[in-house]
Amino acid sequence: MPASTTDPKDTQTNGTLAWKPDWLQARQRLTAWWQGRGPAVCLLAPRDRPCEDIQPPSPPDDVTARWTDPVYRRRRAEYEMVHTWFAAEAFPFFDTEIGPGSLGVMLGSEPGFAEDTVWYEPCIDDPEKHPPLRFKPTGNRWWDAHLAVIDEGQRNANGRYLVGVPDLIENIDTLAALRGTEKLLFDLIERPAWVHQRLEEINDAYRTAFEMIYERVHDTDGGNAFSAFHLWGPGKTAKVQCDLCCMISPPMFKEFVAPYLNRQCAQLDYTMYHLDGPGAIKHLDALLAIDTIAAIEYTPGAGNPKGGEPCWHGLYRRIRQGGKSVQAVGVRPDQVVPIFDAVGPEGVFLWVNSESQAQAEKLLNQIEPYYN
């Protein structure tokens, strides 16, 4: 599907959002959180009444179209947004990702679409004969598919919501998608120079793709929303990660991951690292040493206590003491105040889903003193 020729500057918000009347205050508080100067809470609740009369679209029969049809994606997102109350620092945005890790499909992998996720087929069979990884937007059908979704949002946002940068993913996680995780783990030992060269190429591809998307979606102050983890920053903003890190040692992390994360984040203004599960905590010291990472998010993973449980308070304090802001996900409304009391509110971002607007309003009153 062809990319739109819409000028993104025609659709950037002027600093206000019709579906988020207190967006200016939320932006100020999110900026303070990035700088470790205050708390932030992504507080979501079902609205008592929708803020606009938007009907739900009928889903396409084809599962691929449910991910890639721009009009369906936009209409479904708008329906969900008008039925959501975006309280505290939560804000309405159009999540434009076509599966997490879609940089891989722009570099040769083929996606496999399921109802709730996207799988990626490895495409590097012979590492010695495979050509260099180059991002070529012209004639790239998956790049065109992304832009079609993004531009559909830009054309229709009309100051009601933001359009997010999709979760491209980067670094060695993208190489694992292209090569296959098991094969790549052997490559780290058998052909480390090859791995380093591919990681340099992936970094170049990420930078180009991000910049081109950013130019379409950034707001008038130069900030952008990022589709994963409800992020917004007053500059080039992204989540970064390395889920493969659970399978490698700290020395390998320092060799194959940290340098490329550092260079990638240096090209951005506000970056948050996604620390995925207890097996990734062994790399926390290396992450805290990367100055270009501003914040670290922790996802406990399936089968572990949720992010609001007291067993993680020490981890959040460790991240804060290491000079980074922190985000916790899966926090219940009754766990917010205990976390602020145990960790301190400065530089702490909590993602909270409330059962009702009344419950969310009660929590807003409870946490307001922590902003002062």
Coordinates of N, CA, C and O in Angstrom, one line a residue, residues 146-238:
H146 N 3.6 0.7 7.3 CA 3.7 1.6 8.5 C 3.3 3.0 8.3 O 2.6 3.6 9.1
L147 N 3.8 3.6 7.2 CA 3.5 5.0 6.9 C 2.0 5.2 6.6 O 1.5 6.2 7.0
A148 N 1.4 4.2 6.0 CA 0.0 4.3 5.7 C -0.8 4.4 7.0 O -1.8 5.2 7.2
V149 N -0.4 3.6 8.0 CA -1.1 3.6 9.3 C -0.8 4.9 10.0 O -1.7 5.6 10.6
I150 N 0.4 5.3 10.0 CA 0.8 6.6 10.7 C 0.1 7.8 10.1 O -0.5 8.7 10.8
D151 N 0.1 7.9 8.8 CA -0.5 9.0 8.1 C -2.0 9.0 8.2 O -2.6 10.1 8.2
E152 N -2.6 7.9 8.3 CA -4.1 7.8 8.5 C -4.4 8.5 9.9 O -5.3 9.2 10.0
G153 N -3.5 8.2 10.9 CA -3.7 8.9 12.2 C -3.5 10.4 12.1 O -4.2 11.2 12.7
Q154 N -2.4 10.8 11.4 CA -2.1 12.2 11.3 C -3.2 13.0 10.6 O -3.5 14.1 11.0
R155 N -3.8 12.4 9.6 CA -4.8 13.1 8.9 C -6.1 13.3 9.7 O -6.9 14.2 9.4
N156 N -6.3 12.4 10.7 CA -7.6 12.4 11.4 C -7.5 12.8 12.9 O -8.5 12.9 13.5
A157 N -6.3 13.0 13.4 CA -6.1 13.3 14.8 C -6.9 14.6 15.2 O -7.5 14.7 16.2
N158 N -6.7 15.7 14.4 CA -7.4 16.9 14.5 C -7.3 17.5 15.9 O -8.3 18.0 16.5
G159 N -6.1 17.4 16.5 CA -5.9 17.9 17.9 C -6.6 17.2 19.0 O -6.7 17.7 20.1
R160 N -7.1 16.0 18.7 CA -7.7 15.2 19.7 C -6.8 14.2 20.4 O -6.9 13.9 21.6
Y161 N -5.8 13.7 19.7 CA -4.8 12.7 20.2 C -3.5 12.8 19.5 O -3.4 13.5 18.4
L162 N -2.5 12.2 20.0 CA -1.2 12.1 19.4 C -1.1 10.9 18.6 O -1.8 9.9 18.8
V163 N -0.1 10.8 17.7 CA 0.2 9.7 16.9 C 1.6 9.2 17.3 O 2.5 10.0 17.2
G164 N 1.7 7.9 17.7 CA 2.9 7.5 18.3 C 3.9 6.9 17.3 O 3.5 6.4 16.2
V165 N 5.2 6.9 17.7 CA 6.2 6.2 17.0 C 6.0 4.7 17.3 O 5.9 4.4 18.4
P166 N 6.0 3.9 16.2 CA 5.8 2.4 16.5 C 7.0 1.8 17.2 O 8.2 2.4 17.2
D167 N 6.8 0.7 17.9 CA 7.8 0.0 18.6 C 8.7 -0.8 17.7 O 8.6 -2.0 17.5
L168 N 9.7 -0.1 17.1 CA 10.6 -0.7 16.1 C 11.4 -1.8 16.6 O 11.6 -2.9 16.0
I169 N 11.9 -1.6 17.8 CA 12.9 -2.5 18.5 C 14.2 -2.4 17.7 O 14.3 -2.0 16.5
E170 N 15.3 -2.8 18.3 CA 16.6 -2.4 17.8 C 17.7 -3.5 18.3 O 17.3 -4.5 18.8
N171 N 18.9 -3.1 18.0 CA 20.1 -3.8 18.6 C 20.0 -5.3 18.3 O 19.6 -5.7 17.3
I172 N 20.4 -6.1 19.3 CA 20.6 -7.5 19.1 C 19.2 -8.2 19.1 O 19.1 -9.3 18.5
D173 N 18.2 -7.6 19.6 CA 16.8 -8.2 19.5 C 16.4 -8.3 18.0 O 15.8 -9.2 17.6
T174 N 16.7 -7.2 17.3 CA 16.3 -7.2 15.9 C 17.2 -8.3 15.1 O 16.7 -9.0 14.2
L175 N 18.5 -8.4 15.4 CA 19.3 -9.4 14.8 C 18.8 -10.8 15.1 O 18.9 -11.7 14.3
A176 N 18.3 -11.0 16.3 CA 17.8 -12.3 16.7 C 16.5 -12.6 15.8 O 16.3 -13.8 15.5
A177 N 15.7 -11.6 15.5 CA 14.6 -11.8 14.7 C 15.0 -12.2 13.3 O 14.3 -13.0 12.6
L178 N 16.1 -11.6 12.8 CA 16.5 -11.9 11.4 C 17.3 -13.2 11.3 O 17.2 -13.9 10.3
R179 N 18.0 -13.5 12.3 CA 18.9 -14.7 12.2 C 18.3 -15.9 12.9 O 18.5 -17.1 12.5
G180 N 17.4 -15.7 13.9 CA 16.9 -16.8 14.8 C 17.7 -16.8 16.1 O 19.0 -16.7 16.1
T181 N 17.0 -16.8 17.2 CA 17.7 -16.7 18.5 C 18.8 -17.7 18.7 O 19.9 -17.4 19.1
E182 N 18.5 -19.0 18.5 CA 19.4 -20.0 18.8 C 20.7 -19.9 18.0 O 21.8 -20.0 18.5
K183 N 20.5 -19.6 16.7 CA 21.7 -19.5 15.8 C 22.5 -18.3 16.2 O 23.7 -18.3 16.2
L184 N 21.8 -17.2 16.6 CA 22.6 -16.0 17.0 C 23.4 -16.2 18.2 O 24.5 -15.7 18.4
L185 N 22.9 -17.0 19.2 CA 23.7 -17.3 20.4 C 25.0 -18.0 20.0 O 26.0 -17.8 20.6
F186 N 24.9 -18.9 19.0 CA 26.2 -19.5 18.6 C 27.0 -18.5 17.9 O 28.3 -18.6 18.0
D187 N 26.4 -17.6 17.1 CA 27.2 -16.6 16.4 C 28.0 -15.7 17.3 O 29.1 -15.3 17.0
L188 N 27.5 -15.4 18.5 CA 28.2 -14.6 19.5 C 29.5 -15.2 19.8 O 30.5 -14.5 20.1
I189 N 29.6 -16.5 19.7 CA 30.9 -17.2 20.1 C 31.7 -17.5 18.8 O 32.9 -17.3 18.8
E190 N 31.0 -17.9 17.7 CA 31.7 -18.4 16.6 C 32.1 -17.3 15.6 O 33.1 -17.5 14.8
R191 N 31.3 -16.3 15.5 CA 31.6 -15.2 14.5 C 31.3 -13.8 15.2 O 30.4 -13.1 14.7
P192 N 31.9 -13.5 16.2 CA 31.6 -12.2 16.9 C 31.8 -11.0 16.0 O 31.1 -10.0 16.1
A193 N 32.8 -11.0 15.1 CA 33.0 -9.8 14.2 C 31.8 -9.6 13.3 O 31.4 -8.5 13.1
W194 N 31.3 -10.7 12.9 CA 30.1 -10.6 12.0 C 28.9 -10.0 12.8 O 28.2 -9.2 12.3
V195 N 28.7 -10.4 14.0 CA 27.7 -9.9 14.9 C 27.9 -8.4 15.0 O 26.9 -7.6 14.9
H196 N 29.1 -8.0 15.4 CA 29.3 -6.5 15.6 C 29.0 -5.7 14.3 O 28.4 -4.6 14.4
Q197 N 29.4 -6.3 13.1 CA 29.1 -5.5 11.9 C 27.6 -5.4 11.6 O 27.1 -4.4 11.3
R198 N 26.8 -6.5 11.9 CA 25.4 -6.4 11.7 C 24.8 -5.5 12.7 O 23.8 -4.8 12.4
L199 N 25.2 -5.4 13.9 CA 24.7 -4.5 14.9 C 24.9 -3.0 14.5 O 24.1 -2.2 14.7
E200 N 26.1 -2.8 13.9 CA 26.3 -1.4 13.4 C 25.3 -1.1 12.3 O 24.7 0.0 12.3
E201 N 25.0 -2.0 11.4 CA 24.1 -1.8 10.3 C 22.6 -1.6 10.9 O 21.9 -0.8 10.4
I202 N 22.3 -2.4 11.9 CA 21.0 -2.3 12.5 C 20.8 -0.9 13.2 O 19.8 -0.2 13.1
N203 N 21.9 -0.4 13.8 CA 21.8 0.9 14.4 C 21.6 2.0 13.4 O 20.8 2.9 13.6
D204 N 22.3 1.8 12.2 CA 22.1 2.8 11.1 C 20.6 2.8 10.6 O 20.0 3.8 10.4
A205 N 20.1 1.5 10.5 CA 18.7 1.4 10.0 C 17.7 2.0 11.0 O 16.8 2.7 10.6
Y206 N 17.9 1.7 12.2 CA 17.0 2.3 13.2 C 17.0 3.8 13.2 O 16.0 4.4 13.2
R207 N 18.2 4.4 13.2 CA 18.3 5.8 13.2 C 17.6 6.4 12.0 O 16.8 7.4 12.1
T208 N 17.7 5.9 10.8 CA 17.1 6.4 9.6 C 15.5 6.3 9.7 O 14.8 7.2 9.5
A209 N 15.1 5.1 10.1 CA 13.6 4.8 10.2 C 13.0 5.7 11.3 O 11.9 6.3 11.1
F210 N 13.7 5.8 12.4 CA 13.1 6.6 13.5 C 13.0 8.1 13.1 O 12.0 8.8 13.3
E211 N 14.1 8.6 12.5 CA 14.1 10.0 12.1 C 13.0 10.3 11.1 O 12.3 11.3 11.2
M212 N 12.7 9.4 10.1 CA 11.7 9.6 9.1 C 10.3 9.6 9.7 O 9.4 10.4 9.3
I213 N 10.1 8.7 10.7 CA 8.8 8.7 11.4 C 8.6 9.9 12.3 O 7.6 10.5 12.3
Y214 N 9.7 10.2 13.0 CA 9.7 11.4 13.9 C 9.3 12.6 13.2 O 8.5 13.5 13.7
E215 N 9.8 12.8 12.0 CA 9.5 14.0 11.2 C 8.0 14.1 10.9 O 7.5 15.2 10.7
R216 N 7.3 13.0 10.8 CA 5.9 13.0 10.6 C 5.1 13.3 11.8 O 4.0 13.9 11.7
V217 N 5.5 12.8 13.0 CA 4.6 12.8 14.1 C 5.0 13.7 15.2 O 4.2 13.9 16.2
H218 N 6.1 14.4 15.2 CA 6.5 15.2 16.4 C 5.6 16.4 16.5 O 5.0 16.9 15.6
D219 N 5.4 16.8 17.8 CA 4.5 17.9 18.0 C 5.3 19.3 17.8 O 6.5 19.3 17.5
T220 N 4.6 20.4 18.0 CA 5.2 21.7 17.7 C 6.3 22.0 18.7 O 7.1 22.9 18.4
D221 N 6.4 21.3 19.8 CA 7.5 21.6 20.7 C 8.7 20.6 20.5 O 9.7 20.6 21.2
G222 N 8.6 19.8 19.5 CA 9.6 18.8 19.2 C 9.5 17.5 19.9 O 10.4 16.7 19.8
G223 N 8.5 17.3 20.7 CA 8.3 16.0 21.4 C 7.6 15.0 20.6 O 7.0 15.3 19.5
N224 N 7.6 13.8 21.1 CA 6.8 12.7 20.4 C 6.3 11.7 21.4 O 6.9 11.5 22.4
A225 N 5.1 11.1 21.1 CA 4.6 10.0 21.8 C 5.3 8.7 21.2 O 5.7 8.7 20.0
F226 N 5.5 7.7 22.1 CA 6.0 6.4 21.7 C 5.0 5.4 22.0 O 4.5 5.3 23.1
S227 N 4.8 4.5 21.1 CA 3.6 3.6 21.2 C 3.7 2.6 22.4 O 2.7 2.1 22.8
A228 N 4.9 2.3 22.8 CA 5.0 1.3 23.9 C 5.2 2.1 25.2 O 6.0 3.0 25.3
F229 N 4.5 1.6 26.3 CA 4.7 2.1 27.7 C 4.2 3.5 27.9 O 4.6 4.2 28.8
H230 N 3.3 4.0 27.0 CA 2.7 5.3 27.3 C 3.7 6.4 27.5 O 3.6 7.2 28.5
L231 N 4.7 6.5 26.6 CA 5.8 7.5 26.8 C 5.5 8.7 26.0 O 5.0 8.7 24.9
W232 N 5.9 9.9 26.5 CA 6.0 11.1 25.8 C 7.2 11.8 26.4 O 7.4 11.8 27.6
G233 N 8.0 12.5 25.6 CA 9.1 13.3 26.0 C 9.2 14.6 25.2 O 8.7 14.6 24.0
P234 N 9.8 15.6 25.7 CA 9.8 16.9 24.9 C 11.0 16.9 24.0 O 11.7 17.9 23.8
G235 N 11.2 15.8 23.3 CA 12.3 15.7 22.3 C 12.1 14.3 21.7 O 11.0 13.7 21.8
K236 N 13.1 13.8 21.0 CA 13.1 12.5 20.4 C 13.0 11.5 21.5 O 14.0 11.3 22.2
T237 N 11.9 10.7 21.6 CA 11.6 9.9 22.7 C 11.4 8.4 22.2 O 10.7 8.2 21.3
A238 N 12.0 7.5 23.0 CA 11.8 6.1 22.6 C 12.0 5.2 23.8 O 12.7 5.5 24.7

